[in-house]
Coordinates of C-alpha atoms in Angstrom, one line a residue:
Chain A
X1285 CA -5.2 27.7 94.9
X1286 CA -3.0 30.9 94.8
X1287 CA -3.4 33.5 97.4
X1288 CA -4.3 36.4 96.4
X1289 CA -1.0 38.6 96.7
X1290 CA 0.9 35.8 94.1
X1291 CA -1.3 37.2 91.4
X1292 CA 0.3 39.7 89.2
X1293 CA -0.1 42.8 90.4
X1294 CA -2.4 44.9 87.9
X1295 CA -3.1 48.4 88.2
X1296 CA -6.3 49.7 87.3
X1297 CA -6.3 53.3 85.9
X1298 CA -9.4 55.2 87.4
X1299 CA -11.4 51.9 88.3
X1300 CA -14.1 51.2 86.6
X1301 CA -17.7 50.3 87.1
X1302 CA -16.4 47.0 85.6
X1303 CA -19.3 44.5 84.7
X1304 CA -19.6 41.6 87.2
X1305 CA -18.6 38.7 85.3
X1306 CA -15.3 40.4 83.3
X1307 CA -14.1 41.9 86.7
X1308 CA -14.9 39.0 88.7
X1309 CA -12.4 36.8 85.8
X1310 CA -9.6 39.3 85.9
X1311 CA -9.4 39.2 89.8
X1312 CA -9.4 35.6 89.5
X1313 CA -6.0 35.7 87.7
X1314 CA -4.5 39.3 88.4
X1315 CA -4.6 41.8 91.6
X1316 CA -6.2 44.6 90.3
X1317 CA -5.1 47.6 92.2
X1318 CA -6.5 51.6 92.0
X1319 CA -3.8 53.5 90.2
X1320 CA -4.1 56.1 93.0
X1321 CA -3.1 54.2 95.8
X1322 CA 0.5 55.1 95.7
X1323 CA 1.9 52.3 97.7
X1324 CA 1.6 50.0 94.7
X1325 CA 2.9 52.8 91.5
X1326 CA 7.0 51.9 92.2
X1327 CA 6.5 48.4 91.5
X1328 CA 3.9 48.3 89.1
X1329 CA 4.7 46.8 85.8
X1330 CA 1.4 47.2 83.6
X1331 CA -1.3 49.9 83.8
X1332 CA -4.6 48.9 82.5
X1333 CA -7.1 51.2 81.3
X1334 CA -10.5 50.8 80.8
X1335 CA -11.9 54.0 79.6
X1336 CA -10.4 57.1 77.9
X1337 CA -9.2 58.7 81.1
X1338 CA -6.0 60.7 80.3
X1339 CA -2.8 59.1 80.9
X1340 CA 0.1 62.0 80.6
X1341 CA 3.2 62.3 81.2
X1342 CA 2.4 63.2 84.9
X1343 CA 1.0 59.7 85.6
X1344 CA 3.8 58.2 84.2
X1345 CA 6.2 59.9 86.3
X1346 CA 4.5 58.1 89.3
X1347 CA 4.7 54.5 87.5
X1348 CA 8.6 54.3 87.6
X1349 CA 8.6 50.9 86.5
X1350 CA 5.3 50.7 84.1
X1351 CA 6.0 48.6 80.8
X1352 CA 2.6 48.2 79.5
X1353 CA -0.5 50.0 78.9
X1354 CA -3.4 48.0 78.0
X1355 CA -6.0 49.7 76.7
X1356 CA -9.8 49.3 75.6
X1357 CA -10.6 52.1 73.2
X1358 CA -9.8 51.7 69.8
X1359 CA -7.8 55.3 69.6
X1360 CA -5.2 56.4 72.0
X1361 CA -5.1 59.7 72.2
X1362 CA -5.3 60.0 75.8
X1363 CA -2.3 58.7 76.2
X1364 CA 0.7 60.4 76.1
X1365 CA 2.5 57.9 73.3
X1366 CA 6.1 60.3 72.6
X1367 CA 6.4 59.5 76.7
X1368 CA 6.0 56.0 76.3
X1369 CA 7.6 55.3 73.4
X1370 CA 10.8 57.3 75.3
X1371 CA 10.5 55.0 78.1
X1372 CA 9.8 52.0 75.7
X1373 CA 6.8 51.7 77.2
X1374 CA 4.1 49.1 75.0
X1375 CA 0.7 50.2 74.2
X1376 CA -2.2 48.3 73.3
X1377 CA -5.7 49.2 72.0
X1378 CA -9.0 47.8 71.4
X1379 CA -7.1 45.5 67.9
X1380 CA -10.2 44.7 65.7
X1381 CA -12.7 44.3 69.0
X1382 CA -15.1 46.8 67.4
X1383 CA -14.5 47.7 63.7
X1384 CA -16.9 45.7 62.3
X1385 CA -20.0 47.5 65.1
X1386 CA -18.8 50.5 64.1
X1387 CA -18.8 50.3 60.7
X1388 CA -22.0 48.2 60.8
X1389 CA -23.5 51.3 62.2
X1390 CA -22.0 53.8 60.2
X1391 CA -23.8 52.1 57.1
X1392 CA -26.5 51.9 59.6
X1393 CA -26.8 55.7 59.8
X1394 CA -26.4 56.5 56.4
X1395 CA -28.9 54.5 55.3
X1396 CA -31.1 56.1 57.9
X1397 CA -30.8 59.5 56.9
X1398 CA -30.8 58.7 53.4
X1399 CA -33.8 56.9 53.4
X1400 CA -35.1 58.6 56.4
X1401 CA -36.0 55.5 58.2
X1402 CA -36.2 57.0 61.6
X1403 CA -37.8 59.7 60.8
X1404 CA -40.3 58.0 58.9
X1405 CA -40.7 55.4 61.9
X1406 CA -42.0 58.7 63.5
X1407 CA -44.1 60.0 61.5
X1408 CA -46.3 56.4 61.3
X1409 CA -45.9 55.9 65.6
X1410 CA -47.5 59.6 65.5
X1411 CA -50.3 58.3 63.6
X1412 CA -49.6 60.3 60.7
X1413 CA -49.5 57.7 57.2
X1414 CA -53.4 57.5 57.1
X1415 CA -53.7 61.4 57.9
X1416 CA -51.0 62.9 55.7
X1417 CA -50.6 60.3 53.0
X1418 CA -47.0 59.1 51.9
X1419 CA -44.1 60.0 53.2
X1420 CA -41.4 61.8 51.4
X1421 CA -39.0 60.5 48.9
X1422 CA -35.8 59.7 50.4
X1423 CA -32.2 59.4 48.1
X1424 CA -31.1 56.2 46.8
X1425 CA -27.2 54.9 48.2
X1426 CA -25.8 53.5 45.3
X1427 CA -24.0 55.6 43.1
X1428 CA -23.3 57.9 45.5
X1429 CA -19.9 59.6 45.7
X1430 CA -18.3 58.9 49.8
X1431 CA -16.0 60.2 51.4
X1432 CA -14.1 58.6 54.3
X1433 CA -11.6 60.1 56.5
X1434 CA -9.4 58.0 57.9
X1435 CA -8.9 54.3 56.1
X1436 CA -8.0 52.4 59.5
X1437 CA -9.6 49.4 60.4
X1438 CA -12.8 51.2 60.9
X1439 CA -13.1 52.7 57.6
X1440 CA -11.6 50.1 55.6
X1441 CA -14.7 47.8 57.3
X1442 CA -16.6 50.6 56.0
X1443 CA -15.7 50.8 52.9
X1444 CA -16.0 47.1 52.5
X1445 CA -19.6 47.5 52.9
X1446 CA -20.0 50.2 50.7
X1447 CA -18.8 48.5 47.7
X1448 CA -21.3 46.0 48.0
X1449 CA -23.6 48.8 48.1
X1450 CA -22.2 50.1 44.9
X1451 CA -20.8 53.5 46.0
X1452 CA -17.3 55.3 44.7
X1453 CA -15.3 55.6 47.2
X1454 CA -12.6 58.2 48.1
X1455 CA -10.6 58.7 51.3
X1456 CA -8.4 60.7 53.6
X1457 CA -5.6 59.4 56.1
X1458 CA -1.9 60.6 56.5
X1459 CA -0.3 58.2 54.2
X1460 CA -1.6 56.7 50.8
X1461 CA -2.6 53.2 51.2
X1462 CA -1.2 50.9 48.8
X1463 CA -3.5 48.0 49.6
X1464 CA -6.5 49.8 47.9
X1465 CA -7.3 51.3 44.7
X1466 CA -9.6 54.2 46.2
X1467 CA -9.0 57.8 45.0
X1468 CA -6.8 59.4 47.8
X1469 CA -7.1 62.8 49.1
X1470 CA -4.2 64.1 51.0
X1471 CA -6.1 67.0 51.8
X1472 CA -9.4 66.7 53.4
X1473 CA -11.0 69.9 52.0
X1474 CA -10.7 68.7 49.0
X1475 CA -12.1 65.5 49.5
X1476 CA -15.3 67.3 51.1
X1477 CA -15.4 69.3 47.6
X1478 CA -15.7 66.2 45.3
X1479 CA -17.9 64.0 48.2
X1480 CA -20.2 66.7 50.4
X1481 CA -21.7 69.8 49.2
X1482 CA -25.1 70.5 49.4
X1483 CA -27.0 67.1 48.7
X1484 CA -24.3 65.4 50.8
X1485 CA -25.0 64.2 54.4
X1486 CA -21.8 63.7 57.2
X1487 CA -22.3 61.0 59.1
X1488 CA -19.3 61.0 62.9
X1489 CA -19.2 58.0 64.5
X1490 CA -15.3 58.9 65.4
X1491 CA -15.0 61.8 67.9
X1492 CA -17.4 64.5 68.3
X1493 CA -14.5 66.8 68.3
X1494 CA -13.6 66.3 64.9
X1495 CA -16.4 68.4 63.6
X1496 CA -16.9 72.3 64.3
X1497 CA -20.3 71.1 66.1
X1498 CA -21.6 74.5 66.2
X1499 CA -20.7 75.0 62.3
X1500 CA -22.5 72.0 61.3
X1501 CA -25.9 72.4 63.6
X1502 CA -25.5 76.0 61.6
X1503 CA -24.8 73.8 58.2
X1504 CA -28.3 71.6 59.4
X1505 CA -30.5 74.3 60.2
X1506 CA -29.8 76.2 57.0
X1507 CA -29.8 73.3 54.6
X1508 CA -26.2 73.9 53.7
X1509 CA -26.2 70.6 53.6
X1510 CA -29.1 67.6 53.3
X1511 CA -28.6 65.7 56.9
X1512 CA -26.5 64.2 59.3
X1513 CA -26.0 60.8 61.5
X1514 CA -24.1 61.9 64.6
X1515 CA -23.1 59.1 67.3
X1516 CA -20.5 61.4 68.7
X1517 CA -20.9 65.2 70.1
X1518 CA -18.3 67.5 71.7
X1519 CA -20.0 67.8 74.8
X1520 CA -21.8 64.1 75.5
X1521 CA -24.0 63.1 77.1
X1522 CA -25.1 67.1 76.0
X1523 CA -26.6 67.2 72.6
X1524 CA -27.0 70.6 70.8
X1525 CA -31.2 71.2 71.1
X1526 CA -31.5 72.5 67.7
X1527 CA -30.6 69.3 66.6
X1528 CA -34.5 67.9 68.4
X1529 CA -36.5 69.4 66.2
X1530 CA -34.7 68.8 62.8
X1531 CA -36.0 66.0 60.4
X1532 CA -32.4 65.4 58.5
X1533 CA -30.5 64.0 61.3
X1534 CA -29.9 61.0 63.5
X1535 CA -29.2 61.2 66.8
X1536 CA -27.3 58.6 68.7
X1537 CA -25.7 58.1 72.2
X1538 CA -21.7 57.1 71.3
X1539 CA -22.7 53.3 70.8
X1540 CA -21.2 53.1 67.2
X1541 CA -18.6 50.5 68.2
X1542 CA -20.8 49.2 71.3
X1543 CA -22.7 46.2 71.1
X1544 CA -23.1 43.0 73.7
X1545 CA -20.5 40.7 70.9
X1546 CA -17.4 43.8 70.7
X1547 CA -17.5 43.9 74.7
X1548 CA -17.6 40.7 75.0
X1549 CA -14.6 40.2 72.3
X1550 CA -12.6 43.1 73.6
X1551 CA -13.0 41.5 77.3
X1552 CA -11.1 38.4 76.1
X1553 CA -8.3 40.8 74.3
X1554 CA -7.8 42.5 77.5
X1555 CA -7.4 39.4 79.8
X1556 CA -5.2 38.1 76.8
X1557 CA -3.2 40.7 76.6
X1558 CA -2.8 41.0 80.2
X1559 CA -1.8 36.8 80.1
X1560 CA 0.5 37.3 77.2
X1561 CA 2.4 40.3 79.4
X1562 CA 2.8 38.8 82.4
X1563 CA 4.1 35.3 80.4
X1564 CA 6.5 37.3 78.0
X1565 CA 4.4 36.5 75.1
X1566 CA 3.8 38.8 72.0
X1567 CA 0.7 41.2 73.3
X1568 CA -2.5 40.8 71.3
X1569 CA -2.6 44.1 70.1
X1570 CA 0.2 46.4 70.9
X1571 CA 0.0 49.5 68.7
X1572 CA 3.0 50.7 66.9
X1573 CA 4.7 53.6 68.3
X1574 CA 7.2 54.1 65.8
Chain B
X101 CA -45.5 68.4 15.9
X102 CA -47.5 65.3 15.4
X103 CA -51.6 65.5 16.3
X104 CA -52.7 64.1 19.2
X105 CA -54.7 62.0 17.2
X106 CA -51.9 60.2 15.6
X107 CA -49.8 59.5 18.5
X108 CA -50.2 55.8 20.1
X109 CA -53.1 54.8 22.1
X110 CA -51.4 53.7 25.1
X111 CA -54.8 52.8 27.4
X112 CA -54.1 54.0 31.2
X113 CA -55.4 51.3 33.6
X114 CA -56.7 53.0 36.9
X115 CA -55.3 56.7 35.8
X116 CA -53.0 57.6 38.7
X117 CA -51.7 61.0 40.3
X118 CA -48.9 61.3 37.5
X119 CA -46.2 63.6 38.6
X120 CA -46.7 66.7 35.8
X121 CA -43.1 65.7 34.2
X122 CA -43.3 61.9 33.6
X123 CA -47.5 62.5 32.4
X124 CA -46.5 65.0 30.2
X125 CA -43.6 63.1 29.0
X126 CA -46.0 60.5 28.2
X127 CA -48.5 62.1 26.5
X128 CA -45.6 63.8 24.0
X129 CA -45.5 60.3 22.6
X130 CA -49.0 58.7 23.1
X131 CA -52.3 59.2 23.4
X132 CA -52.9 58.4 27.2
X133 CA -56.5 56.9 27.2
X134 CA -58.1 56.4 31.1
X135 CA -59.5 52.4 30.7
X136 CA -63.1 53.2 32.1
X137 CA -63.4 55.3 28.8
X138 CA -64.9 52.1 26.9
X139 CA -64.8 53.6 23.4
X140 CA -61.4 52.9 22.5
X141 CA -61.1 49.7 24.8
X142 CA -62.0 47.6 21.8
X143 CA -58.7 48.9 19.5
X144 CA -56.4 48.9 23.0
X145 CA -53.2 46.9 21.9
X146 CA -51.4 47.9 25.1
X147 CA -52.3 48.5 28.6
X148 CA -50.4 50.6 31.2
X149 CA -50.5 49.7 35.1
X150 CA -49.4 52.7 37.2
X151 CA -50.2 50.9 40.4
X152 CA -51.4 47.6 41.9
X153 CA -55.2 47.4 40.5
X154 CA -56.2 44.1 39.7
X155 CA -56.1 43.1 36.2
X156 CA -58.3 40.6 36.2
X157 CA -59.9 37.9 33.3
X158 CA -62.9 40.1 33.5
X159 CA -60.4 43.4 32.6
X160 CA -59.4 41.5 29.9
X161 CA -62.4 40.2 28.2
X162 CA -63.0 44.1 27.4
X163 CA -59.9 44.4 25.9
X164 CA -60.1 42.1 23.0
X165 CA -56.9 43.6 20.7
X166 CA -54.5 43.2 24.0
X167 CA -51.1 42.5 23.1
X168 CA -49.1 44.6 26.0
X169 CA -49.1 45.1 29.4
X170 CA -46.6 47.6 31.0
X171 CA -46.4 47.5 34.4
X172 CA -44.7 49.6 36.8
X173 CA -43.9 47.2 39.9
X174 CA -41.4 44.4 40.9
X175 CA -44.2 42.7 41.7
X176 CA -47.1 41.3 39.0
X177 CA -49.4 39.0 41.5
X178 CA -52.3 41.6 40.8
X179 CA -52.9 40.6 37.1
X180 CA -54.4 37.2 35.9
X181 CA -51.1 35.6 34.5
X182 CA -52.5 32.4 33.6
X183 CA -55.1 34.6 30.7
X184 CA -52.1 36.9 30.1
X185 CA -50.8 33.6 28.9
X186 CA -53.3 32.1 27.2
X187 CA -53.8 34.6 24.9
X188 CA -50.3 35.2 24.3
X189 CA -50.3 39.1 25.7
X190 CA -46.7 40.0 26.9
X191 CA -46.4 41.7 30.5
X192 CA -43.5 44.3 31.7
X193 CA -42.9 44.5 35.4
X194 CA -40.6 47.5 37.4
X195 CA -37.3 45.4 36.4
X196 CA -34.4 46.0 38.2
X197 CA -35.7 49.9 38.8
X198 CA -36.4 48.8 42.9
X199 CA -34.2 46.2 43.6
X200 CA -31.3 48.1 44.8
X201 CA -33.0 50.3 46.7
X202 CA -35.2 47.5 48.3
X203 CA -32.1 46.1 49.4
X204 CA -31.0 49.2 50.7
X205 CA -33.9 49.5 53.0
X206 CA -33.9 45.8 54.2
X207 CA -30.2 46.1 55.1
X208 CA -31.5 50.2 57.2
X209 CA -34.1 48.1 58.9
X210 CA -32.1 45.4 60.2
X211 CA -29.4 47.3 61.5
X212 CA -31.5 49.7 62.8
X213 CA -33.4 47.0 64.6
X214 CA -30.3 45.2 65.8
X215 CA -28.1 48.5 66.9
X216 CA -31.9 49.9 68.2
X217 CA -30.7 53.5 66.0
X218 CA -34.5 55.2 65.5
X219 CA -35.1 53.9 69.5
X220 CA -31.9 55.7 70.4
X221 CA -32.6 58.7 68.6
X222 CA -35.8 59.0 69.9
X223 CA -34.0 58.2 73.8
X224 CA -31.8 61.2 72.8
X225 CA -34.6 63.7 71.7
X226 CA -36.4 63.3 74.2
X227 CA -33.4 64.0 76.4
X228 CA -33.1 61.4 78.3
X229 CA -29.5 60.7 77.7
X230 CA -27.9 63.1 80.2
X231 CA -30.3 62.1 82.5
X232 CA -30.7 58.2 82.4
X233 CA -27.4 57.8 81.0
X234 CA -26.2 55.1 78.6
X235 CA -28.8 53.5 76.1
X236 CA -29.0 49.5 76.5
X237 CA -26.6 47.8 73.9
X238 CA -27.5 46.4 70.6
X239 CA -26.6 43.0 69.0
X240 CA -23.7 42.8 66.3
X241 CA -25.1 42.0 62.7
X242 CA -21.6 40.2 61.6
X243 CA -21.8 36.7 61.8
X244 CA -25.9 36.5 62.5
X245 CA -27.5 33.9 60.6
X246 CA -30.2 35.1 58.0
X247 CA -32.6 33.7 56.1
X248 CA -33.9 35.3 52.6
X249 CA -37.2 34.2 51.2
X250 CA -37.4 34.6 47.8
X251 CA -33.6 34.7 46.1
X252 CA -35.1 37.4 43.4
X253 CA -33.7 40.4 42.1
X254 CA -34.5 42.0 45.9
X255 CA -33.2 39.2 47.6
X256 CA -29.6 38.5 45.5
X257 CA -29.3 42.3 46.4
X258 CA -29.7 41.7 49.9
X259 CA -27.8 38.9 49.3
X260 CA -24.5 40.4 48.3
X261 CA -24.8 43.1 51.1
X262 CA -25.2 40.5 53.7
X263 CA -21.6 39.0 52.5
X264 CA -19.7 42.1 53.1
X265 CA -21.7 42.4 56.8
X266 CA -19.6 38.8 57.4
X267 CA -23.6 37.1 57.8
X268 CA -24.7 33.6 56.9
X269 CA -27.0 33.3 54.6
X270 CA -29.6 31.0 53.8
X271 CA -32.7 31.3 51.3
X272 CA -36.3 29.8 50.3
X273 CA -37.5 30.3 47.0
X274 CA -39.5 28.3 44.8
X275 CA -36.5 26.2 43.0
X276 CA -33.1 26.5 44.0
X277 CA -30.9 28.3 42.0
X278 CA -27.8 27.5 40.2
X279 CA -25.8 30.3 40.5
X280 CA -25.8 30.6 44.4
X281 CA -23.7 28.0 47.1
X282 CA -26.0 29.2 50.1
X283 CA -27.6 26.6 51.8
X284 CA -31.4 26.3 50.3
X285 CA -34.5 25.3 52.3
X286 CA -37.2 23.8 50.0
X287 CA -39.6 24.3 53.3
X288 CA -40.1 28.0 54.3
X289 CA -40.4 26.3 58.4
X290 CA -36.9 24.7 58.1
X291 CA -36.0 27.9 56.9
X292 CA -37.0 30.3 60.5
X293 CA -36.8 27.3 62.4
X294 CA -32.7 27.3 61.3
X295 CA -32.5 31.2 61.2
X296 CA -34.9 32.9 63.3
X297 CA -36.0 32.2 66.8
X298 CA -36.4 33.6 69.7
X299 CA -33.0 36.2 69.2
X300 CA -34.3 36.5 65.9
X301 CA -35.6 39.2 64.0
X302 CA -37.8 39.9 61.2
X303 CA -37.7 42.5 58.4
X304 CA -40.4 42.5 55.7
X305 CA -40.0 44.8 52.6
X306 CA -42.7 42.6 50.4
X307 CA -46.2 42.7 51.1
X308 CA -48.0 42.8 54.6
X309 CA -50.1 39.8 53.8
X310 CA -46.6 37.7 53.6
X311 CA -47.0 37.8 57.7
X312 CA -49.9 36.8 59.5
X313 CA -49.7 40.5 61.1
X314 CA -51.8 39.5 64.5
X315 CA -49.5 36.9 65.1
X316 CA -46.3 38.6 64.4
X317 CA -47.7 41.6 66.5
X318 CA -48.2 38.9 69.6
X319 CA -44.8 37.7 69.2
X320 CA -43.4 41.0 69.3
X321 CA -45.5 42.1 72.3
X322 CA -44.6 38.8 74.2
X323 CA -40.7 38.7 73.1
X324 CA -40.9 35.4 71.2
X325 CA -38.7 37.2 69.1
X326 CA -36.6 40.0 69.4
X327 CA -37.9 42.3 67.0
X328 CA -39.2 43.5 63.6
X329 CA -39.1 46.0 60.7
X330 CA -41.8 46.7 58.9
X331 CA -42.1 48.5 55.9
X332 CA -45.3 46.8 55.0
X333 CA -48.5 45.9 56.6
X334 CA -51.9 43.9 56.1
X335 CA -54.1 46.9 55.8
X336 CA -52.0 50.2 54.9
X337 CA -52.0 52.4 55.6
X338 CA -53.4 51.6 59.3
X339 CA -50.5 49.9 61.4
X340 CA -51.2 47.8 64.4
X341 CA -51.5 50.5 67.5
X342 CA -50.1 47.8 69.5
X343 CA -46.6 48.5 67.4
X344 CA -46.3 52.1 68.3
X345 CA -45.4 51.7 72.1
X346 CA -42.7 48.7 70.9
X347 CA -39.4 50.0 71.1
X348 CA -37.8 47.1 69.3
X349 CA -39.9 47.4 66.2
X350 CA -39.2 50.1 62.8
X351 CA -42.0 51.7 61.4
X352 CA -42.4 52.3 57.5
X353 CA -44.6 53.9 55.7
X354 CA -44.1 51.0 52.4
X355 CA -41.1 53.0 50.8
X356 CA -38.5 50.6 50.8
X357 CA -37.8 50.5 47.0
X358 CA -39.5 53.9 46.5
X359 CA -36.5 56.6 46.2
X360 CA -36.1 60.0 43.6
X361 CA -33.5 57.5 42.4
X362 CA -35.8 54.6 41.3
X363 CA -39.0 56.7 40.3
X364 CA -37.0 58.4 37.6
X365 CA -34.9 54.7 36.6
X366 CA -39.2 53.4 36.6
X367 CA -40.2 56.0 34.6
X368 CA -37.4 55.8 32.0
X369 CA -38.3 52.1 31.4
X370 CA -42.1 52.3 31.2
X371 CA -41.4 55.1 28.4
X372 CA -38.6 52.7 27.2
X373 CA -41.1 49.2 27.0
X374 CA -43.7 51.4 25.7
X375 CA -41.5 52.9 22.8
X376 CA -40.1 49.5 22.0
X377 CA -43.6 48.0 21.9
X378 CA -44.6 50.3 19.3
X379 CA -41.5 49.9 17.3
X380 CA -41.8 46.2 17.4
X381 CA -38.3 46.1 19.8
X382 CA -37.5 43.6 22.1
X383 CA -39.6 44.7 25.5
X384 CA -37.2 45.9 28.2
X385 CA -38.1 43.6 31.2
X386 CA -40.5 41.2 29.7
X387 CA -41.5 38.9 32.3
X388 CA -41.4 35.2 31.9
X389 CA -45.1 33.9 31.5
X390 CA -44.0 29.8 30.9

């Protein structure tokens, strides 16, 4: 047995309400310690992060001697990544944990407002289908022109699935990828031009902040365009009420990437990467800061 | 401009609510006779089916100068085959007009099902998200193990989505075919028993009667299995009541293979087996009577 203070010493950046079993395996091999208790920050060697609480160049000031960041989310944004890479400080994320949920659910979404599955699955528990008589026509996928912004390991899962669906693909990302043959956009407006407009539907599962939300409810309730499938909002759990009553879009509580399989795979990336730091081995999933 | 009188008799069996453009499409190029009207029943060479009404040997007595039968569905259980046969008359069915869209839907089902997406958005709508927090996870759809019955045009469609989810697939069908390497089960029992379970789920885009509905509705309200979408039932369009309080089950009002998209690819190729019956051409989708 190994007492408890010859464990590595972890810190834990804003602690968690950690699921049993995970947090009772990484305080069976680390000493998980709360960020703010500043007797441990000089000596700590790796942060871990479970959650996309900021991590700026303020709380790095405090970690002195800091020379990992292991992370849970897929982006990084909330950390402060010129900092580290100055300090050559390594960063990992989520790696591959949830790109195949997310894009699971993306196609999941589309599908559903195309086709109108949820709203349909309303209309029958409402008791509707023998009253009213069939339900409205829906659009067929295939064929369709989509666009997808940002061709990371999300969207290239995406995409994937798409093709089997038979749709033409174009994307946006910063740089040309040369391992597909997909029309590229370097500008995003005009990817929307040749892939939205006003039979087109936008489907986030991404960031709420990456769509105007008040320009696209506006978009919505007009019929500027045909529907939406939103998994992400600006200000979650809050979800614009105009948005209740309207029969083109699907509503959904940030679970894109969740399901019981990605937490359970992107548990064992962050005890690995935690093992392969503490034994100088390559980490699992550092992202590249370069 | 041709008479009336001289355009094909093209007898209508059970005249359906036409929309105006395809019926007046139709009745440019022949004379569209209802099949009740027993004067020109006698002269009939061909026989359009906008819909499921039996077709039975009786039907066909009355039509002694049958050659044709255009249908309109995937589907052709609802006319007497083994007569069809007998007397040599050749039979159309939809073709591949559904099939994509079918596959579509069963693909919107399951992941809807598995990620809970129409429960979710209906957790969200009803607000219930800021105040009850997080919605319970869903299960991942890569790597689940899923049985097809019937390898058909529907099912190879599903089929080929499936692959780019990362699923395992197995099938039932009558014979096993050739041009697939997923493992076949002769025995529709071996099939669930190896795919379905209680984890499993169902989705059924073919006919209600395919399930023993009462059964399947006690499973669900018991959690032998996990869940179920529906986009067919026993006695449309009543649904079990005991589904509507479910929240793992998808409700659908039959339109899985029923888009703008596939009505106007149906229509086209009704006119098409028509025209080419007349003109002694190769039918479109004949269906193999042997």
């Amino acid at each position: 047995m190994t007492a408890m203070d010859e464990l590595p010493l972890v810190l834990v950046h804003v602690l968690p309400p950690f699921e049993i079993p995970f947090k009772g395996r990484l305080q069976s091999r680390f000493q998980l310690i709360d960020s703010s208790d500043s007797t441990f920050s000089p000596h700590a060697s790796v942060l871990l992060c479970v959650g996309p609480a900021p991590v700026s160049s303020d709380t790095l000031r405090h970690l002195p001697s800091l020379q990992c960041i292991v992370g849970s989310s897929a982006g990084v944004d909330h950390i402060d990544l010129e900092e580290c890479r100055r300090r050559g400080i390594t960063v990992t994320n989520a790696g591959s944990s949830f790109c195949e949920d997310g894009a699971d659910f993306a196609i999941g979404l589309l599908i559903d407002v195309l086709r109108r599955i949820s709203a349909a699955d309303r209309y029958v528990r409402a008791g509707l289908w023998p009253m009213k008589g069939d339900y409205p026509l829906g659009s067929k996928l295939g064929g369709k022109r989509v666009g997808i912004v940002g061709l990371g390991k999300i969207g290239s899962e995406i995409a994937k699935r798409l093709v089997a669906f038979g749709c033409r693909i174009a994307y946006n990302s910063r740089n040309k990828k040369s391992s597909v043959s997909f029309p590229y956009y370097a500008n995003i407006c005009n990817l929307a031009a040749n892939t939205l407009g006003k039979e087109g539907v936008i489907i986030n599962v991404g960031r709420g902040g990456l769509i105007n939300e008040k320009e696209l409810v506006q978009c919505l309730v007009q019929g500027q365009i045909r529907g939406a499938g939103l998994d992400v909002f600006e200000n979650e759990p809050d979800v614009p009420k105009e948005l209740f009553e309207l029969e083109n879009v699907v509503l959904s509580p940030h679970k894109a990437i969740a399901t019981l399989e990605s937490l359970a795979s992107l548990q064992e990336l962050i005890v690995g990467n935690l093992e392969a730091f503490f034994s100088n081995k390559p980490l699992l999933s550092p992202i590249n800061l370069d």
